């Protein structure tokens, strides 16, 4: 069987793998970089992304409550600064072919009439964060916007505009990254890594599905949600499990109404990613996204969630979207860790690096992550400033188990209210919240180790089969 060698092997050809390959090749043209991944990118989150370059609009009331979300917010701010120069460097590397990708600036965050306290707290947190960091924003009268025509009773009640928050066309960026990687001499291997090669205690390469071996001084795992399979080959308990955050979005063409002039989105809500409409030019709009987390990859999105996504857009944003023509739909698996924070930097074995677990904002963060991974690969000894996200860490807990159960209950009530739940005057939502709190505690008990998990991860635990729960429990015990 054939055998190749490289200085760096990068497993995964999504936004992260490609960006790391391009950044390292730009910095050291002599380095032999091999990038592994099938051309059609099965399961990739990157091709499905709305690619909002949002950082302030992603802030929630919990961002400032713990060092880990604060570090993630810092990473997002760093990425926001890097994007314009990053696109210039890609255009330079590809000599303008494909055409340079443009950043579309402007993001309007709207809070719907049915949003519960969680949405209101996120709106306040966005304003506070923008003020603290000198980020310009304007309060907007939600009643004076001709591009929004919600159903009666669904009118947004609050809106704010962030002029610097932006979006790119994810498919265009991937094409530019592909072209840049080829132009810079990155070796493309159209296959999948089947296993890691471990010699003694050091990762010395990978074996491809074809059976071919590639020996390398460094292996970077950037295979998105599918990194889960490679993590399972590492010593038990050394890296936390990876889950699949299934996400679906539609691409439509406007038939009636002016369409969205810039990104229009709801704030990030507990457990979900809210609604976001991203204009892609020529009347084409990206409408996303669903978010349901599972321990194992799923074939496609759940129909009930797709229904909620579409009715949400038509009811809360613009009734005229109901006449838009569907062009295609996107489906991808967000890489989500058990604690929902990224895995960045050196792995638990020498020779192994991680760049994954970015969940909902990895597209935006990709230039900053590429920069830090290139630092690690090219300047041995240096560490990333995001040491909190070291792959060998214990799962980060930002709350207590009781607070986690409370957030789970809050998510359930929020979804119910958004979906039109109305209770008689003598009943409030407390009995529903109490039942959900019980469910959350049952999920934690199934794992055997008290651990505070995010609401959507608790949901995944409650859906997981016994064998999966046993493996996660074994990880937590070790
Ligand atoms: C619907 C949706 C909307 C989103 N919207 C946004 C947004 O607006 N802004 C934002 O910043 N982020 C967004 N995200 C999240 C973002 O897409 C991800 O965080 C990011 O793209 C992850 O990139 P990645 O390269 O790590 O993984 P992926 O894009 O999943 O790429 C992994 C690649 O590795 C390949 N692969 C898998 N296994 C192997 C193997 N064994 N060997 C070799 N290759 C392998 C896969 O085929 C894939 O091509 C969204 C995600 C979804 C699903």
Tab-separated table of C-alpha atoms and ligand atoms in Angstrom, residues 10-18 36-38 40-54 58 191-194 222-227 229-230 245-249 276 278 286 288-290 330-335 355-365, ligand 1:
chain	number	residue	atom	x	y	z
A	10	UNK	CA	-5.096	18.403	8.502
A	11	UNK	CA	-8.118	16.110	8.810
A	12	UNK	CA	-11.255	17.876	7.525
A	13	UNK	CA	-11.879	20.273	4.659
A	14	UNK	CA	-14.520	22.565	6.140
A	15	UNK	CA	-13.974	26.260	6.922
A	16	UNK	CA	-11.591	25.411	9.753
A	17	UNK	CA	-9.406	22.790	8.069
A	18	UNK	CA	-9.129	24.901	4.927
A	36	UNK	CA	-7.803	15.382	3.924
A	37	UNK	CA	-11.495	15.406	2.962
A	38	UNK	CA	-13.952	14.357	0.301
A	40	UNK	CA	-18.559	16.962	-1.536
A	41	UNK	CA	-17.917	17.461	2.217
A	42	UNK	CA	-20.427	14.992	3.664
A	43	UNK	CA	-22.030	16.313	6.851
A	44	UNK	CA	-20.117	19.609	6.751
A	45	UNK	CA	-21.530	22.470	8.786
A	46	UNK	CA	-19.565	25.024	6.774
A	47	UNK	CA	-21.477	24.552	3.514
A	48	UNK	CA	-24.798	24.901	5.348
A	49	UNK	CA	-23.865	27.980	7.374
A	50	UNK	CA	-25.570	31.351	7.165
A	51	UNK	CA	-22.049	32.653	7.767
A	52	UNK	CA	-23.157	35.592	9.833
A	53	UNK	CA	-20.018	37.317	11.052
A	54	UNK	CA	-21.752	38.201	14.283
A	58	UNK	CA	-24.451	36.555	19.670
A	191	UNK	CA	-10.444	10.610	1.114
A	192	UNK	CA	-11.310	10.307	4.792
A	193	UNK	CA	-9.055	9.603	7.765
A	194	UNK	CA	-10.134	6.200	9.059
A	222	UNK	CA	-10.726	19.580	12.130
A	223	UNK	CA	-13.285	17.043	10.909
A	224	UNK	CA	-16.270	18.822	12.434
A	225	UNK	CA	-18.891	16.637	14.118
A	226	UNK	CA	-17.216	13.535	12.617
A	227	UNK	CA	-14.166	14.208	14.824
A	229	UNK	CA	-15.055	8.929	15.651
A	230	UNK	CA	-11.367	9.872	15.931
A	245	UNK	CA	-25.835	19.893	16.207
A	246	UNK	CA	-28.111	19.203	13.268
A	247	UNK	CA	-29.000	22.381	11.394
A	248	UNK	CA	-31.153	23.097	8.373
A	249	UNK	CA	-31.721	26.294	6.373
A	276	UNK	CA	-31.794	34.659	10.866
A	278	UNK	CA	-29.226	36.631	5.362
A	286	UNK	CA	-30.844	32.437	3.295
A	288	UNK	CA	-31.924	29.660	8.942
A	289	UNK	CA	-31.695	27.732	11.055
A	290	UNK	CA	-32.883	24.759	13.068
A	330	UNK	CA	-28.860	23.248	3.299
A	331	UNK	CA	-28.230	20.706	6.020
A	332	UNK	CA	-25.113	20.319	8.136
A	333	UNK	CA	-23.830	18.994	11.449
A	334	UNK	CA	-22.443	21.598	13.828
A	335	UNK	CA	-19.538	20.213	15.860
A	355	UNK	CA	-9.502	22.767	15.891
A	356	UNK	CA	-13.144	21.880	16.285
A	357	UNK	CA	-16.171	21.984	18.571
A	358	UNK	CA	-17.055	25.477	17.366
A	359	UNK	CA	-20.821	24.791	17.461
A	360	UNK	CA	-22.778	27.814	16.162
A	361	UNK	CA	-20.092	30.335	15.288
A	362	UNK	CA	-17.152	28.459	13.818
A	363	UNK	CA	-17.479	30.096	10.434
A	364	UNK	CA	-17.075	33.525	11.963
A	365	UNK	CA	-14.211	32.409	14.222
B	1	LIG	C1	-27.456	25.587	9.462
B	1	LIG	C2	-26.196	26.157	10.066
B	1	LIG	C3	-26.041	27.543	10.181
B	1	LIG	C4	-24.874	28.076	10.717
B	1	LIG	N1	-24.714	29.438	10.744
B	1	LIG	C5	-23.535	29.968	11.176
B	1	LIG	C6	-23.314	31.372	11.123
B	1	LIG	O1	-24.180	32.139	10.694
B	1	LIG	N2	-22.109	31.858	11.539
B	1	LIG	C7	-21.114	31.032	12.008
B	1	LIG	O2	-20.057	31.526	12.363
B	1	LIG	N3	-21.311	29.698	12.076
B	1	LIG	C8	-22.488	29.143	11.670
B	1	LIG	N4	-22.692	27.797	11.745
B	1	LIG	C9	-21.669	26.962	12.424
B	1	LIG	C10	-20.498	26.737	11.519
B	1	LIG	O3	-20.964	26.280	10.282
B	1	LIG	C11	-19.524	25.716	12.117
B	1	LIG	O4	-19.163	26.085	13.435
B	1	LIG	C12	-18.248	25.651	11.275
B	1	LIG	O5	-18.550	25.740	9.918
B	1	LIG	C13	-17.513	24.357	11.539
B	1	LIG	O6	-16.493	24.222	10.572
B	1	LIG	P1	-15.540	22.968	10.561
B	1	LIG	O7	-14.589	23.151	9.466
B	1	LIG	O8	-15.015	22.740	11.927
B	1	LIG	O9	-16.509	21.716	10.321
B	1	LIG	P2	-17.291	21.262	9.020
B	1	LIG	O10	-17.728	22.408	8.222
B	1	LIG	O11	-18.332	20.303	9.482
B	1	LIG	O12	-16.191	20.509	8.168
B	1	LIG	C14	-15.667	19.255	8.520
B	1	LIG	C15	-15.218	18.594	7.241
B	1	LIG	O13	-14.505	17.410	7.552
B	1	LIG	C16	-14.924	16.373	6.681
B	1	LIG	N5	-14.670	15.100	7.371
B	1	LIG	C17	-15.447	14.449	8.249
B	1	LIG	N6	-14.842	13.315	8.654
B	1	LIG	C18	-13.655	13.274	8.039
B	1	LIG	C19	-12.575	12.348	8.064
B	1	LIG	N7	-12.607	11.252	8.846
B	1	LIG	N8	-11.511	12.600	7.290
B	1	LIG	C20	-11.459	13.716	6.521
B	1	LIG	N9	-12.451	14.618	6.456
B	1	LIG	C21	-13.540	14.408	7.217
B	1	LIG	C22	-16.389	16.653	6.440
B	1	LIG	O14	-16.850	16.009	5.274
B	1	LIG	C23	-16.368	18.172	6.337
B	1	LIG	O15	-16.109	18.575	5.022
B	1	LIG	C24	-23.850	27.223	11.199
B	1	LIG	C25	-24.002	25.837	11.082
B	1	LIG	C26	-25.161	25.301	10.511
B	1	LIG	C27	-25.288	23.808	10.382
